[in-house]
Amino acid sequence: MSELVYVTGHKNPDTDSICASIAYADLKKRLGISVIPVRIGNINKETEFVLNYFKIEAPKYLKSVRTQVSDLNMDVISPVSEDISIKTAWSIMQKNNIKVLPIANENGRLIGIVTLSDITGSYMNALESNLLSASNTPLRNIMDTLKAKLVAGGEENFKSTGKVVIAAIAPDCLEPFLERGDIALAGNRKDTQEKAIKIGVSCLVLTCGAKIDQDVLALAKENGCIVMETGYDTFTAARLINPRIPVGYIMTKEEMGRFNISD
């Protein structure tokens, strides 16, 4: 069965408007289309006289023909967890050609939404070097994005309270820039690695495929420092870390617009 089509004239209809909707609906019916004439206003005395004279029933009254939410061709989007990274959220949006993702808790209840503008805004905020600690980014997110090998510590030991720092200067110059709780990115300089650990960094990331010596590894374990090794160069590793903050950190959860299907 074809979809029912309503034919109507303008609001507060006159005789021309009512007669036109009746005639056009009749034509469409003869052409095999499921159509009924309707009106969206009261009939005046003149129109009532004309309809009575020709013994034609007045069109059905409709309170409104405004488009409802239910009339829209809406995308059905599966919700995601607030724990996924903004990089993963971005990939989902690109794959499905969508601009908004709903965020749900473990019970499937909506707790927020994230948009493309939220994600692009977070990239602009990447200049905030303490973004990882502020967002409580899980260690597994960092390991996944860096394709890193964990050689000391674990998720239960990870608590970044500082910023991400590239340890690219001489060890004796590190202290003004590197603090306790920071995440330090370093290459294969053993003296830099040792200095970072002694300062009290929460995590030491060895880049460019560097491997940690056993004595430095022992020092890291003694100080409760997490150590991981990645094949990425230092610049790439630093660029990849911030997109791994949880999407829950940037999602919109207050003052979200809500609509009923009949609105």
GROMACS .gro file of C-alpha atoms in nm:
model
  263
    1MET     CA    1   0.000   0.000   0.000
    2SER     CA    2   0.131   0.345  -0.098
    3GLU     CA    3   0.183   0.610   0.167
    4LEU     CA    4  -0.121   0.827   0.238
    5VAL     CA    5  -0.091   1.182   0.100
    6TYR     CA    6  -0.284   1.481   0.237
    7VAL     CA    7  -0.387   1.763   0.002
    8THR     CA    8  -0.470   2.097   0.160
    9GLY     CA    9  -0.506   2.463   0.077
   10HIS     CA   10  -0.386   2.752   0.286
   11LYS     CA   11  -0.473   2.832   0.646
   12ASN     CA   12  -0.812   3.007   0.701
   13PRO     CA   13  -0.932   2.865   0.367
   14ASP     CA   14  -1.177   3.031   0.129
   15THR     CA   15  -1.397   2.849  -0.126
   16ASP     CA   16  -1.123   2.835  -0.391
   17SER     CA   17  -0.882   2.672  -0.144
   18ILE     CA   18  -1.132   2.406  -0.032
   19CYS     CA   19  -1.256   2.325  -0.381
   20ALA     CA   20  -0.901   2.306  -0.519
   21SER     CA   21  -0.792   2.054  -0.253
   22ILE     CA   22  -1.104   1.839  -0.318
   23ALA     CA   23  -1.055   1.845  -0.696
   24TYR     CA   24  -0.681   1.779  -0.686
   25ALA     CA   25  -0.723   1.491  -0.440
   26ASP     CA   26  -0.988   1.339  -0.669
   27LEU     CA   27  -0.753   1.362  -0.967
   28LYS     CA   28  -0.473   1.190  -0.776
   29LYS     CA   29  -0.709   0.913  -0.663
   30ARG     CA   30  -0.802   0.849  -1.028
   31LEU     CA   31  -0.430   0.818  -1.101
   32GLY     CA   32  -0.401   0.544  -0.839
   33ILE     CA   33  -0.246   0.747  -0.556
   34SER     CA   34  -0.370   0.719  -0.198
   35VAL     CA   35  -0.486   1.077  -0.133
   36ILE     CA   36  -0.742   1.254   0.084
   37PRO     CA   37  -0.832   1.625   0.091
   38VAL     CA   38  -0.793   1.803   0.425
   39ARG     CA   39  -0.826   2.154   0.564
   40ILE     CA   40  -0.619   2.332   0.828
   41GLY     CA   41  -0.874   2.597   0.915
   42ASN     CA   42  -1.247   2.653   0.966
   43ILE     CA   43  -1.483   2.672   0.666
   44ASN     CA   44  -1.657   3.006   0.613
   45LYS     CA   45  -2.029   3.049   0.542
   46GLU     CA   46  -1.982   3.084   0.165
   47THR     CA   47  -1.784   2.758   0.139
   48GLU     CA   48  -2.033   2.578   0.361
   49PHE     CA   49  -2.316   2.686   0.126
   50VAL     CA   50  -2.127   2.564  -0.183
   51LEU     CA   51  -2.048   2.223  -0.031
   52ASN     CA   52  -2.407   2.175   0.087
   53TYR     CA   53  -2.545   2.278  -0.254
   54PHE     CA   54  -2.335   2.015  -0.436
   55LYS     CA   55  -2.376   1.762  -0.151
   56ILE     CA   56  -2.000   1.728  -0.102
   57GLU     CA   57  -1.856   1.646   0.238
   58ALA     CA   58  -1.618   1.900   0.383
   59PRO     CA   59  -1.252   1.791   0.395
   60LYS     CA   60  -1.128   1.644   0.723
   61TYR     CA   61  -0.983   1.900   0.965
   62LEU     CA   62  -0.615   1.872   1.063
   63LYS     CA   63  -0.489   2.079   1.352
   64SER     CA   64  -0.141   2.105   1.204
   65VAL     CA   65   0.059   1.978   0.906
   66ARG     CA   66   0.393   2.091   1.043
   67THR     CA   67   0.680   1.846   1.006
   68GLN     CA   68   0.739   1.635   1.317
   69VAL     CA   69   1.061   1.478   1.437
   70SER     CA   70   0.914   1.141   1.335
   71ASP     CA   71   0.892   1.266   0.974
   72LEU     CA   72   1.268   1.313   0.951
   73ASN     CA   73   1.497   1.056   0.797
   74MET     CA   74   1.705   1.008   1.112
   75ASP     CA   75   2.031   0.818   1.136
   76VAL     CA   76   2.028   0.527   1.379
   77ILE     CA   77   2.362   0.551   1.559
   78SER     CA   78   2.491   0.300   1.810
   79PRO     CA   79   2.616   0.469   2.131
   80VAL     CA   80   2.976   0.442   2.246
   81SER     CA   81   3.138   0.428   2.589
   82GLU     CA   82   3.282   0.740   2.751
   83ASP     CA   83   3.612   0.549   2.792
   84ILE     CA   84   3.697   0.530   2.421
   85SER     CA   85   3.955   0.775   2.294
   86ILE     CA   86   3.870   1.082   2.090
   87LYS     CA   87   4.080   0.929   1.810
   88THR     CA   88   3.852   0.623   1.808
   89ALA     CA   89   3.542   0.845   1.814
   90TRP     CA   90   3.679   1.041   1.520
   91SER     CA   91   3.740   0.719   1.325
   92ILE     CA   92   3.382   0.601   1.390
   93MET     CA   93   3.244   0.934   1.266
   94GLN     CA   94   3.455   0.926   0.951
   95LYS     CA   95   3.367   0.565   0.874
   96ASN     CA   96   2.992   0.625   0.912
   97ASN     CA   97   2.987   0.982   0.772
   98ILE     CA   98   2.822   1.125   1.085
   99LYS     CA   99   2.888   1.437   1.290
  100VAL     CA  100   2.750   1.338   1.631
  101LEU     CA  101   2.803   1.034   1.856
  102PRO     CA  102   2.582   0.950   2.154
  103ILE     CA  103   2.768   0.847   2.471
  104ALA     CA  104   2.599   0.590   2.696
  105ASN     CA  105   2.683   0.429   3.030
  106GLU     CA  106   2.699   0.055   3.097
  107ASN     CA  107   2.319   0.045   3.128
  108GLY     CA  108   2.269   0.201   2.785
  109ARG     CA  109   2.147   0.532   2.929
  110LEU     CA  110   2.246   0.846   2.740
  111ILE     CA  111   2.497   1.052   2.940
  112GLY     CA  112   2.624   1.286   2.671
  113ILE     CA  113   2.707   1.351   2.308
  114VAL     CA  114   3.027   1.433   2.125
  115THR     CA  115   3.043   1.628   1.801
  116LEU     CA  116   3.307   1.689   1.538
  117SER     CA  117   3.349   2.041   1.674
  118ASP     CA  118   3.415   1.897   2.022
  119ILE     CA  119   3.692   1.681   1.878
  120THR     CA  120   3.851   1.956   1.670
  121GLY     CA  121   3.835   2.182   1.975
  122SER     CA  122   4.023   1.922   2.177
  123TYR     CA  123   4.301   1.918   1.917
  124MET     CA  124   4.332   2.295   1.950
  125ASN     CA  125   4.356   2.247   2.326
  126ALA     CA  126   4.644   2.006   2.276
  127LEU     CA  127   4.869   2.298   2.371
  128GLU     CA  128   4.756   2.232   2.728
  129SER     CA  129   5.032   1.992   2.825
  130ASN     CA  130   4.847   1.866   3.136
  131LEU     CA  131   4.551   1.741   2.930
  132LEU     CA  132   4.626   1.374   3.004
  133SER     CA  133   4.620   1.415   3.379
  134ALA     CA  134   4.312   1.639   3.372
  135SER     CA  135   4.121   1.382   3.167
  136ASN     CA  136   4.237   1.075   3.364
  137THR     CA  137   4.351   0.906   3.046
  138PRO     CA  138   4.397   0.529   3.099
  139LEU     CA  139   4.744   0.384   3.047
  140ARG     CA  140   4.605   0.136   2.793
  141ASN     CA  141   4.497   0.425   2.570
  142ILE     CA  142   4.853   0.556   2.557
  143MET     CA  143   5.000   0.211   2.499
  144ASP     CA  144   4.755   0.138   2.216
  145THR     CA  145   4.817   0.459   2.028
  146LEU     CA  146   5.196   0.435   2.061
  147LYS     CA  147   5.198   0.060   1.993
  148ALA     CA  148   5.424   0.051   2.295
  149LYS     CA  149   5.570  -0.237   2.492
  150LEU     CA  150   5.527  -0.209   2.868
  151VAL     CA  151   5.851  -0.302   3.044
  152ALA     CA  152   5.784  -0.173   3.398
  153GLY     CA  153   5.472  -0.102   3.601
  154GLY     CA  154   5.109  -0.145   3.504
  155GLU     CA  155   4.765   0.017   3.490
  156GLU     CA  156   4.729   0.000   3.868
  157ASN     CA  157   5.048   0.208   3.906
  158PHE     CA  158   4.958   0.472   3.651
  159LYS     CA  159   4.856   0.809   3.792
  160SER     CA  160   4.974   1.099   3.585
  161THR     CA  161   4.936   1.420   3.782
  162GLY     CA  162   5.140   1.639   3.553
  163LYS     CA  163   5.213   1.715   3.192
  164VAL     CA  164   5.375   1.554   2.888
  165VAL     CA  165   5.735   1.667   2.841
  166ILE     CA  166   5.986   1.588   2.568
  167ALA     CA  167   6.318   1.548   2.749
  168ALA     CA  168   6.530   1.690   2.470
  169ILE     CA  169   6.789   1.884   2.671
  170ALA     CA  170   7.087   1.791   2.886
  171PRO     CA  171   6.993   1.606   3.207
  172ASP     CA  172   7.118   1.882   3.439
  173CYS     CA  173   6.883   2.128   3.263
  174LEU     CA  174   6.569   1.915   3.297
  175GLU     CA  175   6.444   2.018   3.640
  176PRO     CA  176   6.290   2.355   3.548
  177PHE     CA  177   6.078   2.176   3.286
  178LEU     CA  178   6.024   1.827   3.429
  179GLU     CA  179   5.837   1.767   3.756
  180ARG     CA  180   5.714   1.482   3.973
  181GLY     CA  181   5.412   1.309   3.815
  182ASP     CA  182   5.494   1.416   3.459
  183ILE     CA  183   5.516   1.186   3.156
  184ALA     CA  184   5.860   1.210   2.997
  185LEU     CA  185   5.944   1.120   2.638
  186ALA     CA  186   6.309   1.038   2.593
  187GLY     CA  187   6.533   0.867   2.341
  188ASN     CA  188   6.830   0.640   2.407
  189ARG     CA  189   7.023   0.875   2.639
  190LYS     CA  190   7.074   0.678   2.957
  191ASP     CA  191   7.165   0.982   3.166
  192THR     CA  192   6.840   1.156   3.063
  193GLN     CA  193   6.636   0.847   3.150
  194GLU     CA  194   6.797   0.823   3.493
  195LYS     CA  195   6.748   1.193   3.566
  196ALA     CA  196   6.380   1.178   3.469
  197ILE     CA  197   6.321   0.881   3.698
  198LYS     CA  198   6.500   1.050   3.990
  199ILE     CA  199   6.290   1.364   3.941
  200GLY     CA  200   5.986   1.140   3.993
  201VAL     CA  201   5.809   1.114   3.658
  202SER     CA  202   5.508   0.882   3.661
  203CYS     CA  203   5.586   0.738   3.320
  204LEU     CA  204   5.893   0.723   3.100
  205VAL     CA  205   5.835   0.662   2.728
  206LEU     CA  206   6.143   0.556   2.532
  207THR     CA  207   6.104   0.658   2.167
  208CYS     CA  208   6.276   0.572   1.839
  209GLY     CA  209   6.293   0.204   1.934
  210ALA     CA  210   6.527   0.270   2.229
  211LYS     CA  211   6.570  -0.011   2.484
  212ILE     CA  212   6.617   0.043   2.855
  213ASP     CA  213   6.926  -0.092   3.031
  214GLN     CA  214   6.874  -0.327   3.324
  215ASP     CA  215   7.019  -0.091   3.583
  216VAL     CA  216   6.790   0.192   3.466
  217LEU     CA  217   6.496  -0.050   3.468
  218ALA     CA  218   6.577  -0.144   3.827
  219LEU     CA  219   6.587   0.225   3.919
  220ALA     CA  220   6.245   0.276   3.755
  221LYS     CA  221   6.091  -0.013   3.950
  222GLU     CA  222   6.243   0.116   4.272
  223ASN     CA  223   6.082   0.457   4.214
  224GLY     CA  224   5.747   0.324   4.093
  225CYS     CA  225   5.798   0.465   3.746
  226ILE     CA  226   5.616   0.307   3.452
  227VAL     CA  227   5.839   0.246   3.151
  228MET     CA  228   5.731   0.171   2.795
  229GLU     CA  229   5.916   0.145   2.466
  230THR     CA  230   5.782   0.257   2.126
  231GLY     CA  231   5.913   0.252   1.772
  232TYR     CA  232   5.769   0.596   1.699
  233ASP     CA  233   6.002   0.894   1.685
  234THR     CA  234   5.969   1.149   1.965
  235PHE     CA  235   5.774   1.410   1.768
  236THR     CA  236   5.521   1.155   1.639
  237ALA     CA  237   5.479   1.000   1.984
  238ALA     CA  238   5.410   1.341   2.141
  239ARG     CA  239   5.162   1.424   1.865
  240LEU     CA  240   4.975   1.094   1.909
  241ILE     CA  241   4.933   1.099   2.287
  242ASN     CA  242   4.672   1.375   2.336
  243PRO     CA  243   4.418   1.227   2.089
  244ARG     CA  244   4.401   0.930   2.327
  245ILE     CA  245   4.221   1.120   2.602
  246PRO     CA  246   3.878   0.964   2.681
  247VAL     CA  247   3.588   1.100   2.480
  248GLY     CA  248   3.399   1.146   2.808
  249TYR     CA  249   3.632   1.434   2.894
  250ILE     CA  250   3.517   1.648   2.601
  251MET     CA  251   3.155   1.531   2.558
  252THR     CA  252   2.860   1.764   2.608
  253LYS     CA  253   2.657   1.646   2.906
  254GLU     CA  254   2.478   1.959   3.024
  255GLU     CA  255   2.196   2.150   2.856
  256MET     CA  256   2.151   1.894   2.579
  257GLY     CA  257   1.848   1.962   2.358
  258ARG     CA  258   1.587   1.687   2.391
  259PHE     CA  259   1.288   1.627   2.165
  260ASN     CA  260   0.993   1.391   2.165
  261ILE     CA  261   0.923   1.196   1.848
  262SER     CA  262   0.598   1.392   1.809
  263ASP     CA  263   0.755   1.738   1.841
   0.00000   0.00000   0.00000
